[in-house]
XYZ file of C-alpha atoms in Angstrom:
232
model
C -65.897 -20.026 -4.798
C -65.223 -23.765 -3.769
C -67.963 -26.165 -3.063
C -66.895 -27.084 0.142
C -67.600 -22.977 1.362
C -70.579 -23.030 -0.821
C -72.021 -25.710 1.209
C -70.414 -24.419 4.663
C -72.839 -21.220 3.988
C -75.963 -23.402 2.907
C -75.462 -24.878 6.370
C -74.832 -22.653 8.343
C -78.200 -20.536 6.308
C -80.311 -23.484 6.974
C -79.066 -23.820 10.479
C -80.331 -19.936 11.267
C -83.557 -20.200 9.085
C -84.484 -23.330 11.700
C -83.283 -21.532 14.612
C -84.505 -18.243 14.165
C -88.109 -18.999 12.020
C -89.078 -22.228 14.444
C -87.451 -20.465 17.739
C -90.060 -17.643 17.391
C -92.608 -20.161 16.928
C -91.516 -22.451 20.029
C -89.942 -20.236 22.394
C -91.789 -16.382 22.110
C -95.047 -16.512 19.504
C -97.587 -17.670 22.942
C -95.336 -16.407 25.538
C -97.721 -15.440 28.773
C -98.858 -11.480 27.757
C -96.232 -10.620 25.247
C -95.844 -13.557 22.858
C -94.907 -12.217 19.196
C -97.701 -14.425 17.551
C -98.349 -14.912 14.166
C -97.185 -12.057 12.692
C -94.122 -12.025 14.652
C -93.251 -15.794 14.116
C -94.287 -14.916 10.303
C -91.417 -11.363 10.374
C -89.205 -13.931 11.950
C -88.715 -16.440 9.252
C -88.552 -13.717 6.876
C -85.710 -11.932 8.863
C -83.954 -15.273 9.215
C -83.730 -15.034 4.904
C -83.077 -11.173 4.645
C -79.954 -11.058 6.639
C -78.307 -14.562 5.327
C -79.151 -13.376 1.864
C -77.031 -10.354 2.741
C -74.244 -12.608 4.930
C -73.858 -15.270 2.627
C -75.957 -14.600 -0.615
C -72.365 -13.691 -2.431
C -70.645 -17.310 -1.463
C -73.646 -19.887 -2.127
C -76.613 -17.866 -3.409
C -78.473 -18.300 0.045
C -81.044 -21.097 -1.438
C -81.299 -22.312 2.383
C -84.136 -24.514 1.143
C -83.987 -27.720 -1.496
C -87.427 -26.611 -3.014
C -85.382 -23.577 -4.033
C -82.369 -24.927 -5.404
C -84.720 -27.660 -7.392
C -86.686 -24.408 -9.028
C -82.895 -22.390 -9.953
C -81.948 -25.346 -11.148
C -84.989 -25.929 -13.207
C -84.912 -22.168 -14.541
C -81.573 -22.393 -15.482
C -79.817 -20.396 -12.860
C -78.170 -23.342 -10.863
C -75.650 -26.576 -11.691
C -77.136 -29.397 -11.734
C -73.664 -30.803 -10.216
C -73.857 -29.007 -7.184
C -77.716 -30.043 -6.773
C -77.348 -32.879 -4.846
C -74.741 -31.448 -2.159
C -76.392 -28.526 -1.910
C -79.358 -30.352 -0.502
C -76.957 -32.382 1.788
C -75.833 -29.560 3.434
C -79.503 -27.672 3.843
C -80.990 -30.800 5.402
C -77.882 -31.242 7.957
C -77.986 -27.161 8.664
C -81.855 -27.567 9.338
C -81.169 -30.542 11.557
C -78.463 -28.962 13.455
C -81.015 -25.914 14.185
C -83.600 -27.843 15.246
C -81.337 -29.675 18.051
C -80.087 -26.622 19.608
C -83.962 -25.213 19.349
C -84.353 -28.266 21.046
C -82.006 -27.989 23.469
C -82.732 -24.485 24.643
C -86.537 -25.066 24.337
C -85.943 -28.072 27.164
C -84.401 -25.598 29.644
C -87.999 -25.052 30.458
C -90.080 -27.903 32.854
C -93.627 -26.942 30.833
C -91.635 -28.297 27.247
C -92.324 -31.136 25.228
C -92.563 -32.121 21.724
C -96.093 -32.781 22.113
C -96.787 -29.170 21.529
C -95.441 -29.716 17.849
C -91.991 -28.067 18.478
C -93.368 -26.258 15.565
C -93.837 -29.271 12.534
C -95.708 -29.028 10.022
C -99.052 -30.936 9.273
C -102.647 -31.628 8.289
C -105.635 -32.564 9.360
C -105.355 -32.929 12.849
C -101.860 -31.750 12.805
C -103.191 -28.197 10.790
C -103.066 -25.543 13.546
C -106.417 -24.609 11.743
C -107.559 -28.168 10.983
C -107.237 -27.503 7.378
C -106.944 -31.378 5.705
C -104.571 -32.652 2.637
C -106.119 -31.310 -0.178
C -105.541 -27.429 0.966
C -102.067 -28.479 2.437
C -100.648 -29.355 -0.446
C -102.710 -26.832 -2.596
C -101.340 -24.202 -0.072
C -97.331 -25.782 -0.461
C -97.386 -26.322 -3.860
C -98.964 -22.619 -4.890
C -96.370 -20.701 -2.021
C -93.488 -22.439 -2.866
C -94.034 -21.337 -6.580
C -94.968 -17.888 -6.100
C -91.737 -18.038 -3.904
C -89.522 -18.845 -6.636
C -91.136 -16.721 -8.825
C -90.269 -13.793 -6.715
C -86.423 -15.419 -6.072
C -86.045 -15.690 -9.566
C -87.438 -11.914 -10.256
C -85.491 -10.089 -7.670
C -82.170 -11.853 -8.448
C -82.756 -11.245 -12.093
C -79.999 -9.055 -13.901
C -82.137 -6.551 -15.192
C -83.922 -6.232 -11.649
C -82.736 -3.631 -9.487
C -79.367 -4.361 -7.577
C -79.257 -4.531 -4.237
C -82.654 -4.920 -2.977
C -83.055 -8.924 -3.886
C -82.994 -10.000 -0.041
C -85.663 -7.509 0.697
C -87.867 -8.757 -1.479
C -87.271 -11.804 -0.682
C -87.504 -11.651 2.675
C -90.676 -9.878 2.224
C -92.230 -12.362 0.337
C -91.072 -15.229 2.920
C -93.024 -12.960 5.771
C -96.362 -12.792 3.292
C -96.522 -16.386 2.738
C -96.401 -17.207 6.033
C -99.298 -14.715 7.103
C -101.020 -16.708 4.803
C -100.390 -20.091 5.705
C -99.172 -20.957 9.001
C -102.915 -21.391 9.604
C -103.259 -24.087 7.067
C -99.711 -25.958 7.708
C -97.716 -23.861 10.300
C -96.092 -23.365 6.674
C -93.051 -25.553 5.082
C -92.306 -24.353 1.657
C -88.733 -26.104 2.749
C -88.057 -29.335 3.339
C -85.032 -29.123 5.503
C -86.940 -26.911 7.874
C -89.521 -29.198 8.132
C -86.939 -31.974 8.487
C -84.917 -29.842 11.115
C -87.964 -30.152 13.435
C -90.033 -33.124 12.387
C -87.367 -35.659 13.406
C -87.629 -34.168 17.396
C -91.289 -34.680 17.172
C -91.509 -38.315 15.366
C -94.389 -40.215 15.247
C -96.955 -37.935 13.299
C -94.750 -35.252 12.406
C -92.512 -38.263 10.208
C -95.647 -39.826 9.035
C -97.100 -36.918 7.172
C -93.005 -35.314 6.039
C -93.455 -36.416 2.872
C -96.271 -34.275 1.733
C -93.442 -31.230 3.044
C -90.889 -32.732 0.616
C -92.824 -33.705 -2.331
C -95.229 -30.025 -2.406
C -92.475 -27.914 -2.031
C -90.415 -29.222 -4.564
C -92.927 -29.163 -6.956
C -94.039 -25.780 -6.372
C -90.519 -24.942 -6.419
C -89.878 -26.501 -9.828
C -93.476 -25.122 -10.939
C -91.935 -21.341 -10.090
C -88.584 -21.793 -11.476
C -90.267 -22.678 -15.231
C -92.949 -20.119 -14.907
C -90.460 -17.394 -14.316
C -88.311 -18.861 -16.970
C -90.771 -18.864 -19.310
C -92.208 -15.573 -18.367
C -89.081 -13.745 -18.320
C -87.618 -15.160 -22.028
C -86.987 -12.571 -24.505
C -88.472 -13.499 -27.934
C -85.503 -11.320 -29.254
């Protein structure tokens, strides 16, 4: 498959991710009576992965996140070549989301950004006022245990066919778990896709939803690696 459709998927996988994850959280999770809440915003994000890793999984691999082409890479499963682009084209995907979130979420008079538009943060910025210490604790160990499961369910001798599910899954869990500590990243781009609508606080504390990420990422990609080696 050429790059250039490899990285066409990656954005337009990003772009969905940041629509359809951050969406639930702006437009529907505290709608008046029926807003989808946690646990919908969390099934959201891990819808947004389930059905691009079954649209687009066979052209790019559906990585949709940096942290998780930095951990393939790191367990062997990706070219480091196609590294940098591949990041390129998440970022821009993630951006492109967040405008159009942006765009439909001003339709409204009661919007602004001021609400979060769904960043990430801590301290103050922690929906449960959880400070830096447990946010990046929190990125680095999800984004790991993410990769680990990436790296298990796409494995050869795992069972075909079910990868996105469990995948998907495991994107829902880990934001059950953490949105309370850091509205959850475990991807820079869709923290990127949002952050730069907010500014101000939402730049300030980015790198921490770079940096965490991509070490956990890295962190899952060796364990697995190591884990999963045949001493044969």
């Amino acid at each position: 498959m050429p790059l250039s459709k490899k990285l066409l998927a990656e954005f337009f996988g990003t772009f969905w991710l940041v629509l359809g994850g951050c969406g639930s959280a702006v437009l529907a999770a505290g709608f008046p009576d029926v807003g989808i809440g946690l646990l919908g915003v969390s099934l959201a994000f891990g819808l947004t992965v389930l059905t691009m890793a079954y649209a687009i999984g066979h052209i790019s691999g559906c990585h949709l996140n940096p942290a998780v082409s930095v951990g393939l890479w790191l367990g062997g499963r990706f070219s480091a070549a196609e590294l940098g682009p591949y990041i390129i084209a998440q970022v821009i995907g993630g951006v492109a989301g967040g405008a159009v979130l942006y765009v439909i979420a001003s339709g409204s008079a009661d919007f602004s950004v001021a609400g979060g538009f769904a960043s990430n943060g801590f301290g103050a910025h922690s929906p449960g006022g959880y400070g830096m210490t447990a946010a990046i604790v929190c990125e680095v160990v999800m984004t790991m245990m993410f990769l680990f499961v990436i790296m298990g369910a796409t494995d050869k001798r795992a069972p075909a066919g079910f990868a996105p599910i469990a995948i998907g899954l495991c994107l829902t869990l880990i934001h059950l778990i953490s949105i309370p500590v850091t509205n959850t990243s475990v991807n820079p781009a869709r923290s990127t896709g949002v952050a730069l609508f907010v500014g101000d606080w939402a730049i300030a504390q980015l790198w921490l939803f770079w940096l965490m990420p991509i070490i956990g990422g890295g962190l899952g990609g060796l364990t697995y690696k190591f884990v999963a080696s045949s001493d044969d």
